[in-house]
Coordinates of C-alpha atoms in Angstrom, one line a residue:
I1 CA -23.4 -3.3 -26.3
I2 CA -21.6 -4.6 -23.2
R3 CA -18.2 -5.7 -24.4
V4 CA -18.4 -8.9 -22.3
L5 CA -20.7 -10.2 -25.0
S6 CA -18.1 -9.7 -27.8
T7 CA -17.3 -12.9 -29.6
E8 CA -14.4 -11.9 -31.9
P9 CA -12.2 -9.6 -29.8
D10 CA -8.9 -8.1 -31.1
V11 CA -6.9 -10.1 -28.6
S12 CA -6.3 -13.8 -28.0
D13 CA -5.8 -16.2 -25.1
G14 CA -2.6 -16.4 -23.3
P15 CA -0.8 -19.7 -22.5
D16 CA -2.2 -20.0 -18.9
H17 CA -5.6 -21.7 -19.1
R18 CA -6.2 -21.9 -15.4
D19 CA -9.1 -20.0 -13.9
P20 CA -7.8 -17.9 -11.0
A21 CA -10.1 -17.9 -8.0
E22 CA -9.9 -14.2 -7.7
L23 CA -8.9 -12.7 -11.0
V24 CA -10.1 -9.1 -10.6
T25 CA -7.9 -7.9 -7.8
Q26 CA -4.9 -5.8 -8.8
L27 CA -4.6 -4.4 -12.3
V28 CA -1.2 -3.0 -13.2
T29 CA -0.3 -1.6 -16.6
Q30 CA 3.3 -1.9 -17.5
P31 CA 5.5 -3.3 -20.3
V32 CA 5.5 -7.1 -20.5
T33 CA 8.7 -8.6 -19.4
Q34 CA 7.7 -12.1 -18.4
P35 CA 8.2 -14.7 -21.2
V36 CA 4.9 -15.9 -22.4
D37 CA 5.8 -19.6 -22.1
Q38 CA 6.4 -19.3 -18.4
P39 CA 3.5 -20.3 -16.0
V40 CA 2.0 -17.4 -14.1
N41 CA 1.0 -17.3 -10.5
Q42 CA -2.6 -16.8 -9.5
P43 CA -3.5 -13.3 -8.4
A44 CA -4.5 -12.8 -4.7
A45 CA -7.7 -11.3 -3.6
G46 CA -8.5 -7.9 -2.1
V47 CA -5.5 -5.9 -3.4
P48 CA -5.6 -2.4 -5.1
L49 CA -6.3 -2.0 -8.7
T50 CA -3.3 0.0 -10.2
D51 CA -2.5 1.5 -13.5
P52 CA 1.0 3.0 -13.5
A53 CA 0.5 4.4 -17.0
S54 CA -1.8 6.9 -15.5
N55 CA -0.7 6.7 -11.9
V56 CA -4.3 5.6 -11.0
T57 CA -4.8 3.4 -8.0
I58 CA -8.3 2.1 -7.2
R59 CA -9.0 0.5 -3.8
P60 CA -11.0 -2.8 -4.0
G61 CA -14.6 -2.8 -2.9
E62 CA -15.2 0.9 -3.6
M63 CA -16.8 3.0 -6.2
T64 CA -14.1 5.1 -8.0
A65 CA -15.0 7.8 -10.5
I66 CA -12.6 8.9 -13.2
V67 CA -12.9 12.4 -14.5
S68 CA -11.2 13.8 -17.6
A69 CA -11.7 16.9 -19.7
R70 CA -10.9 14.6 -22.6
P71 CA -13.3 11.6 -22.6
E72 CA -10.9 9.6 -24.8
E73 CA -8.4 9.5 -21.9
S74 CA -10.8 7.8 -19.5
G75 CA -12.0 5.7 -22.4
A76 CA -8.5 4.5 -23.0
L77 CA -8.1 3.6 -19.3
A78 CA -11.4 1.6 -19.5
D79 CA -10.0 -0.3 -22.6
R80 CA -6.8 -1.1 -20.7
L81 CA -8.6 -2.4 -17.7
G82 CA -10.8 -4.6 -19.9
R83 CA -8.0 -5.9 -22.2
F84 CA -9.5 -4.5 -25.4
G85 CA -7.4 -3.7 -28.4
R86 CA -3.6 -4.0 -28.9
T87 CA -1.4 -1.6 -27.0
C88 CA 2.3 -1.4 -26.1
T89 CA 1.5 -2.1 -22.4
A90 CA -0.2 -5.0 -20.7
V91 CA -2.6 -4.9 -17.7
H92 CA -1.6 -7.0 -14.8
L93 CA -3.5 -8.5 -11.9
D94 CA -1.4 -8.5 -8.8
G95 CA 1.7 -9.1 -11.0
V96 CA -0.1 -11.6 -13.3
A97 CA -0.4 -10.4 -16.9
I98 CA -4.0 -10.5 -18.2
A99 CA -2.5 -11.2 -21.6
D100 CA -1.4 -14.6 -20.2
L101 CA -4.8 -15.5 -18.9
P102 CA -7.7 -17.0 -20.8
L103 CA -9.7 -14.3 -22.5
A104 CA -13.0 -15.8 -21.3
T105 CA -11.8 -15.5 -17.7
V106 CA -11.0 -11.8 -18.2
R107 CA -14.3 -11.2 -19.9
R108 CA -16.2 -12.9 -17.1
R109 CA -14.5 -11.1 -14.3
I110 CA -14.1 -7.7 -15.8
V111 CA -17.2 -6.1 -17.4
V112 CA -16.7 -2.9 -19.4
S113 CA -19.8 -1.1 -20.7
E114 CA -20.0 1.4 -23.5
I115 CA -21.4 4.8 -24.1
D116 CA -23.2 3.6 -27.3
P117 CA -25.4 0.7 -26.0
R118 CA -27.2 -1.6 -28.4
L119 CA -29.8 -4.3 -27.8
F120 CA -30.2 -7.6 -29.7
T121 CA -33.3 -8.5 -31.5
G122 CA -35.5 -10.8 -29.4
S123 CA -37.4 -10.5 -26.1
L124 CA -36.4 -7.8 -23.6
R125 CA -35.7 -10.6 -21.2
E126 CA -33.1 -12.2 -23.6
G127 CA -31.6 -8.8 -24.2
L128 CA -31.0 -8.1 -20.5
D129 CA -30.1 -11.7 -19.5
P130 CA -28.7 -13.4 -22.7
R131 CA -27.6 -16.5 -20.8
G132 CA -30.9 -16.9 -18.9
N133 CA -29.1 -17.0 -15.5
H134 CA -31.6 -14.8 -13.5
T135 CA -35.1 -14.9 -12.2
D136 CA -37.6 -12.3 -13.1
A137 CA -37.3 -10.8 -9.6
T138 CA -33.5 -10.4 -10.1
I139 CA -34.0 -8.8 -13.5
L140 CA -36.6 -6.4 -12.1
S141 CA -34.3 -5.4 -9.2
A142 CA -31.6 -4.5 -11.7
L143 CA -34.1 -2.5 -13.8
L144 CA -35.0 -0.6 -10.6
V145 CA -31.3 0.2 -9.9
A146 CA -31.0 1.5 -13.5
S147 CA -34.3 3.4 -13.2
G148 CA -35.5 1.4 -16.2
E149 CA -38.7 -0.1 -14.7
D150 CA -40.8 2.4 -16.6
V151 CA -39.3 1.2 -19.9
M152 CA -40.4 -2.3 -19.2
E153 CA -43.8 -1.3 -17.8
A154 CA -44.6 0.6 -21.0
L155 CA -44.2 -2.5 -23.1
P156 CA -47.3 -4.6 -23.9
A157 CA -45.8 -7.9 -22.7
G158 CA -43.2 -6.7 -20.2
L159 CA -40.0 -8.7 -20.2
D160 CA -41.5 -11.0 -22.9
S161 CA -42.0 -8.0 -25.3
D162 CA -40.1 -8.2 -28.6
V163 CA -37.2 -5.7 -29.1
E164 CA -36.6 -4.3 -32.5
E165 CA -33.2 -4.6 -34.1
R166 CA -30.6 -2.7 -32.0
G167 CA -33.5 -1.4 -29.8
R168 CA -34.5 1.2 -32.4
S169 CA -37.9 1.7 -30.8
F170 CA -36.3 2.9 -27.6
S171 CA -34.9 6.4 -27.0
G172 CA -31.2 6.9 -26.3
G173 CA -31.9 7.3 -22.6
Q174 CA -34.0 4.2 -22.5
R175 CA -31.3 2.1 -24.3
Q176 CA -28.7 3.4 -21.9
R177 CA -30.7 2.4 -18.8
L178 CA -31.4 -1.1 -20.3
A179 CA -27.7 -1.4 -21.0
L180 CA -26.9 -0.5 -17.4
T181 CA -29.4 -3.1 -16.3
R182 CA -27.6 -5.7 -18.4
A183 CA -24.2 -4.7 -17.0
L184 CA -25.5 -5.0 -13.4
L185 CA -26.9 -8.5 -14.1
T186 CA -23.4 -9.7 -14.8
N187 CA -22.6 -9.3 -11.1
A188 CA -19.0 -8.5 -12.2
E189 CA -16.3 -8.4 -9.6
T190 CA -15.1 -5.3 -11.3
L191 CA -17.6 -3.3 -13.2
V192 CA -16.3 -0.5 -15.4
L193 CA -19.1 1.9 -16.6
V194 CA -18.3 4.5 -19.3
E195 CA -20.6 7.5 -19.1
P196 CA -23.6 5.4 -17.9
T197 CA -26.0 8.4 -17.5
S198 CA -25.0 10.7 -20.3
A199 CA -28.4 10.4 -22.1
V200 CA -30.8 10.7 -19.2
D201 CA -32.3 13.7 -17.4
A202 CA -31.1 15.0 -14.1
H203 CA -33.9 13.4 -12.0
T204 CA -33.4 10.0 -13.5
E205 CA -29.6 10.4 -13.1
A206 CA -30.0 11.2 -9.4
R207 CA -32.0 8.1 -8.8
I208 CA -29.5 5.9 -10.7
A209 CA -26.5 7.4 -8.9
A210 CA -28.0 6.7 -5.4
R211 CA -29.2 3.2 -6.3
L212 CA -26.0 2.2 -8.0
A213 CA -23.9 3.1 -4.9
I214 CA -26.2 0.9 -2.8
A215 CA -26.4 -2.0 -5.3
R216 CA -22.6 -2.1 -5.9
A217 CA -21.6 -1.6 -2.2
G218 CA -18.6 -3.7 -1.3
R219 CA -17.6 -4.5 -4.9
T220 CA -15.1 -2.7 -7.2
T221 CA -16.9 -0.3 -9.5
V222 CA -15.2 2.2 -11.8
V223 CA -17.3 5.0 -13.4
M224 CA -16.0 7.2 -16.2
T225 CA -18.0 10.4 -15.8
A226 CA -18.1 14.1 -15.2
S227 CA -21.6 14.1 -13.7
P228 CA -21.7 15.8 -10.3
L229 CA -24.5 13.5 -9.2
L230 CA -22.4 10.3 -9.8
L231 CA -19.3 11.9 -8.6
D232 CA -20.9 12.8 -5.3
Q233 CA -21.7 9.1 -4.7
A234 CA -18.2 7.9 -5.4
D235 CA -15.9 6.9 -2.5
T236 CA -12.9 8.3 -4.5
V237 CA -12.7 10.7 -7.5
I238 CA -9.6 10.8 -9.6
L239 CA -8.9 13.6 -12.1
L240 CA -7.0 12.7 -15.3
T241 CA -5.0 15.5 -17.0
D242 CA -3.1 14.5 -20.2
G243 CA -3.6 10.9 -19.2
Q244 CA -2.2 11.3 -15.7
A245 CA -3.9 11.4 -12.3
T246 CA -3.4 14.9 -11.1
A247 CA -5.9 15.1 -8.2
Q248 CA -7.7 12.7 -6.0
G249 CA -10.2 12.9 -3.2
T250 CA -14.0 13.0 -2.7
H251 CA -16.1 15.1 -5.0
Q252 CA -16.5 17.8 -2.4
E253 CA -12.8 17.9 -1.5
L254 CA -11.8 18.3 -5.1
L255 CA -14.4 21.1 -5.7
A256 CA -12.8 23.0 -2.8
T257 CA -9.1 22.4 -3.8
S258 CA -8.8 21.8 -7.5
T259 CA -9.5 24.6 -10.0
A260 CA -8.9 22.2 -12.9
Y261 CA -11.5 19.8 -11.4
R262 CA -14.1 22.5 -11.0
H263 CA -13.7 23.6 -14.6
T264 CA -13.9 20.0 -15.9
V265 CA -17.1 19.2 -13.8
V266 CA -18.8 22.5 -14.6
R267 CA -18.1 22.1 -18.3
G268 CA -19.4 18.5 -18.2
E269 CA -22.5 19.7 -16.4
A270 CA -23.1 22.4 -19.0
S271 CA -22.8 20.0 -21.9

């Protein structure tokens, strides 16, 4: 399930209850030094997203792919960016600690999807757009980006069709595409996708990769993946080794210059 829908997270609100105009701008992971009872400044817009714990810097408005031979490393980075769980470090936005901001604000501005998507019981429309914010045309557009239009078309009542508990009537690939649709409909300023195409075939993955790059153009998107099809669409690819950024460039540049990258991508493609 998309974590933005979580209702009982393992974190709590910080003391600053102001809603920053541009929250998702710069994310910095470092030890917390600012007293929690002090007011925090509002983060500025259009600055890099940085995680010193891994030496990863992500430019705003671009698609950045994170590659790791150990998926738990990229998963841990996604958790840090989304403020999930309790760790010894704290994510910052342009010097402002996320821990000091309202959790609802963080959840609204930063959407982190998961590799194990689930759907709620109810209509497909409610599962994709729980808050009822979008028109059918917008939902259908998101389905097209996620290459999920065939899933809807196969249902007897389309968007009004009932979904079984946890989407058990759908295959793993179908659930994954519907979960991606739901993530896209959040229109998040920063969208973090964790292995969004791991359960689909190569032809479907190619369509998703191309459409995702177009749909998210100009907005910050982070994709945790080892899929060459997604990597080739990314503006920047970063290789994590033992939790640290060890190589950076385009997919083609890294294929030509990094043996470790080639091995990681080939292994991911084979699996």
